[in-house]
Short mmCIF file of C-alpha atoms in Angstrom, two decimals:
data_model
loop_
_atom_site.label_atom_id
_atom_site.label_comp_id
_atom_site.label_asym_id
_atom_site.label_seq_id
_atom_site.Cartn_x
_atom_site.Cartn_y
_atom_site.Cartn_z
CA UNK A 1 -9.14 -16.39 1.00
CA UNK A 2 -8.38 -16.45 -2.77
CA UNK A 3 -9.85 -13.28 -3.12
CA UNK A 4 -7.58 -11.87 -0.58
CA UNK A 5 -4.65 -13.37 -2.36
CA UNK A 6 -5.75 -11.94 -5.43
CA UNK A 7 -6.15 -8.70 -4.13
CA UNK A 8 -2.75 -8.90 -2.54
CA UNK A 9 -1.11 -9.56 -5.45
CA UNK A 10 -2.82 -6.84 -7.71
CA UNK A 11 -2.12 -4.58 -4.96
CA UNK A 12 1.16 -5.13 -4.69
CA UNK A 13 1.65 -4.71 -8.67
CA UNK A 14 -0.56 -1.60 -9.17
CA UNK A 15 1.90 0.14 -5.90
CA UNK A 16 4.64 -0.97 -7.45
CA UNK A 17 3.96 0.82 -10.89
CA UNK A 18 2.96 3.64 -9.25
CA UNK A 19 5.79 4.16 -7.42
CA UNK A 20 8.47 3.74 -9.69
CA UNK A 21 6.09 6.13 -12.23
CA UNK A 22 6.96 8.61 -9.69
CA UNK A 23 10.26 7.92 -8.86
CA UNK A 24 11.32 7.83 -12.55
CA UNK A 25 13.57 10.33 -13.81
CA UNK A 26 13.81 10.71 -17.70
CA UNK A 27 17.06 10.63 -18.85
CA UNK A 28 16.87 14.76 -19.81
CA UNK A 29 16.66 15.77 -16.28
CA UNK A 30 19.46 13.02 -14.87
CA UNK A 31 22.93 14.51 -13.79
CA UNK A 32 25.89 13.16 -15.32
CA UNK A 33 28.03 10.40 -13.68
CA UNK A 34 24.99 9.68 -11.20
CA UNK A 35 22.77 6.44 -10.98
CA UNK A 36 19.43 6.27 -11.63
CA UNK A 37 17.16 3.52 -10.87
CA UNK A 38 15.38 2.55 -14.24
CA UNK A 39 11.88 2.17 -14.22
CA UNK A 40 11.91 -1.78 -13.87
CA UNK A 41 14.59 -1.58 -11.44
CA UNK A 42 12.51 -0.25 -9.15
CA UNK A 43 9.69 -1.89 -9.85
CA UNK A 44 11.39 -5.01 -9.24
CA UNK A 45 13.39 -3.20 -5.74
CA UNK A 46 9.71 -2.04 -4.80
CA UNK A 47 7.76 -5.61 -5.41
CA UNK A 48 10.70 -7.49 -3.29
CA UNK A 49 10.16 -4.81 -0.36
CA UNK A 50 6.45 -4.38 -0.68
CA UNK A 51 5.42 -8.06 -1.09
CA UNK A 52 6.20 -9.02 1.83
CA UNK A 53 4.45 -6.39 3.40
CA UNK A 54 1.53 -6.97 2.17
CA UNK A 55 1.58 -10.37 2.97
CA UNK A 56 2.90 -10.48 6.26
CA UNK A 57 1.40 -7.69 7.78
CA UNK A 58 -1.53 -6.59 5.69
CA UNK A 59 -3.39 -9.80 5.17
CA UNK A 60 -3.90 -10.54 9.17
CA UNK A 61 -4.94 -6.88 9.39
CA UNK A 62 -7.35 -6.48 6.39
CA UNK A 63 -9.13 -9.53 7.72
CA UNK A 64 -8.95 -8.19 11.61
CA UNK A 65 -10.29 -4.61 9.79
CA UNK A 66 -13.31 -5.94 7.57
CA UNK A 67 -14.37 -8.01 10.65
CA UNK A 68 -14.85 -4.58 12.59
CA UNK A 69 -16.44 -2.88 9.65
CA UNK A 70 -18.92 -5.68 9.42
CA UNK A 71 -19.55 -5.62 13.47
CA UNK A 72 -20.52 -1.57 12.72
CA UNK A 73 -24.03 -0.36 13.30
CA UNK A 74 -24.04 1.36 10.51
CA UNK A 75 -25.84 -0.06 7.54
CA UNK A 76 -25.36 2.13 4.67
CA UNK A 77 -22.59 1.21 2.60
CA UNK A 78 -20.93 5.44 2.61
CA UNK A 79 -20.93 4.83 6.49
CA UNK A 80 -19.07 1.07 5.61
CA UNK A 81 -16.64 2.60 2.92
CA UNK A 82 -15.82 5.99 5.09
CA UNK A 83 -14.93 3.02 8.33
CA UNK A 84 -13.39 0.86 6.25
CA UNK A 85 -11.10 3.77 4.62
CA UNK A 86 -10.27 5.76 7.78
CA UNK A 87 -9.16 1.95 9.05
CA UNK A 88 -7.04 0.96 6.06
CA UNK A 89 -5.37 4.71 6.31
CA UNK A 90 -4.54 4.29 10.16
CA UNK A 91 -3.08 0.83 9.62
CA UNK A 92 -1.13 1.87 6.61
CA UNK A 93 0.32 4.92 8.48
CA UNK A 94 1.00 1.99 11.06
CA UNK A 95 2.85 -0.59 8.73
CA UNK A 96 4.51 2.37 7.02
CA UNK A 97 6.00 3.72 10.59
CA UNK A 98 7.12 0.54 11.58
CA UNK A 99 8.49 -0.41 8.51
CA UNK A 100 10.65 2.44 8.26
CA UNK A 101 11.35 2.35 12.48
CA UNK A 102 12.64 -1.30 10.98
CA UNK A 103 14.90 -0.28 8.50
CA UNK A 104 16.02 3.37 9.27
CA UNK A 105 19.07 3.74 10.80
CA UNK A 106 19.00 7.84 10.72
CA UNK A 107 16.80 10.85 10.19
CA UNK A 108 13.67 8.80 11.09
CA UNK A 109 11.90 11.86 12.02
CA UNK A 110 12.52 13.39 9.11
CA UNK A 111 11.16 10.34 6.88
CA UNK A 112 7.79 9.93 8.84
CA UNK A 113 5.55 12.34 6.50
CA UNK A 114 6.63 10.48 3.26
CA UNK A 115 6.70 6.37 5.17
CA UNK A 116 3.19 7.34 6.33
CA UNK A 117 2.06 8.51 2.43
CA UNK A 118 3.31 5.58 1.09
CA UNK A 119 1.95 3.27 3.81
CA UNK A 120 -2.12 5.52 3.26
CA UNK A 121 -1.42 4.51 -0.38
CA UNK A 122 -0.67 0.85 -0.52
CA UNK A 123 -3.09 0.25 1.83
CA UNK A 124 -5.66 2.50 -0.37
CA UNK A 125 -4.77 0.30 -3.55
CA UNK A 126 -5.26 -2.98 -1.46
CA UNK A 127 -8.92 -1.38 0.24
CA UNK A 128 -10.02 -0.26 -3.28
CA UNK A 129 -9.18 -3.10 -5.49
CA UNK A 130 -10.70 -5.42 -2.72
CA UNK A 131 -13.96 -3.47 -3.11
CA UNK A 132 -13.93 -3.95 -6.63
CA UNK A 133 -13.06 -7.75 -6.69
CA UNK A 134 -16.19 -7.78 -3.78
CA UNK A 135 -18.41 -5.84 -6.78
CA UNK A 136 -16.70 -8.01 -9.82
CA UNK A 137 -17.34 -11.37 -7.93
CA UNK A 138 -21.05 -10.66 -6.38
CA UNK A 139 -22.05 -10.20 -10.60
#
């Protein structure tokens, strides 16, 4: 369980710097007399949202999704990691969905695409690091 926890909160750090990376705008391209988020703001915005998430929803299903991959027949560890990714992608797409059926009030169709990316890539970042904790703890 401590590795999950671990894992959770590296996730949860490493999607948070990615996502304000991207949603950064350096102060040459801003338009005067409009806010922009700085990078820590939304860092900070991102880690109080995504937290939770991760938490709530993402440590019942990582445990419910390595318990299928280790029921698989298949034994090599591509056919494990190829499962185990197509799973974390689905239930990230999932989580992202509902998350933004949650909080949306309009336009949900038209924030599906980009919900769904972000949901494929936090989930990714928690899948990933937890392989490499696995690796990093079996040496």
């Amino acid at each position: 369980m401590m590795k999950r926890l671990l894992t959770i909160a590296l996730s949860v750090i490493l999607f948070a710097t990615i996502f304000s990376w991207i949603s950064y705008v350096p102060s040459a391209q801003r338009e005067p007399d409009v806010y922009y988020f700085g990078f820590i703001e939304t860092f900070i915005f991102v880690i109080f949202y995504a937290g939770p998430i991760y938490f709530l929803a993402g440590l019942p299903l990582s445990i419910y999704i390595d318990k299928i991959i280790e029921r698989t027949k298949r034994k090599t560890k591509w056919a494990k990691y190829f499962i185990g990714l197509g799973l974390y992608s689905l239930v990230g797409i999932l989580v992202g969905v509902i998350f933004l059926f949650i909080f949306s009030q309009n336009n949900f169709h038209l924030k599906v695409i980009s919900f769904s990316i972000y949901g494929i890539v936090a989930s990714n970042i928690y899948y990933h690091l937890s392989l490499l904790i696995s690796k990093i703890n079996k040496k």
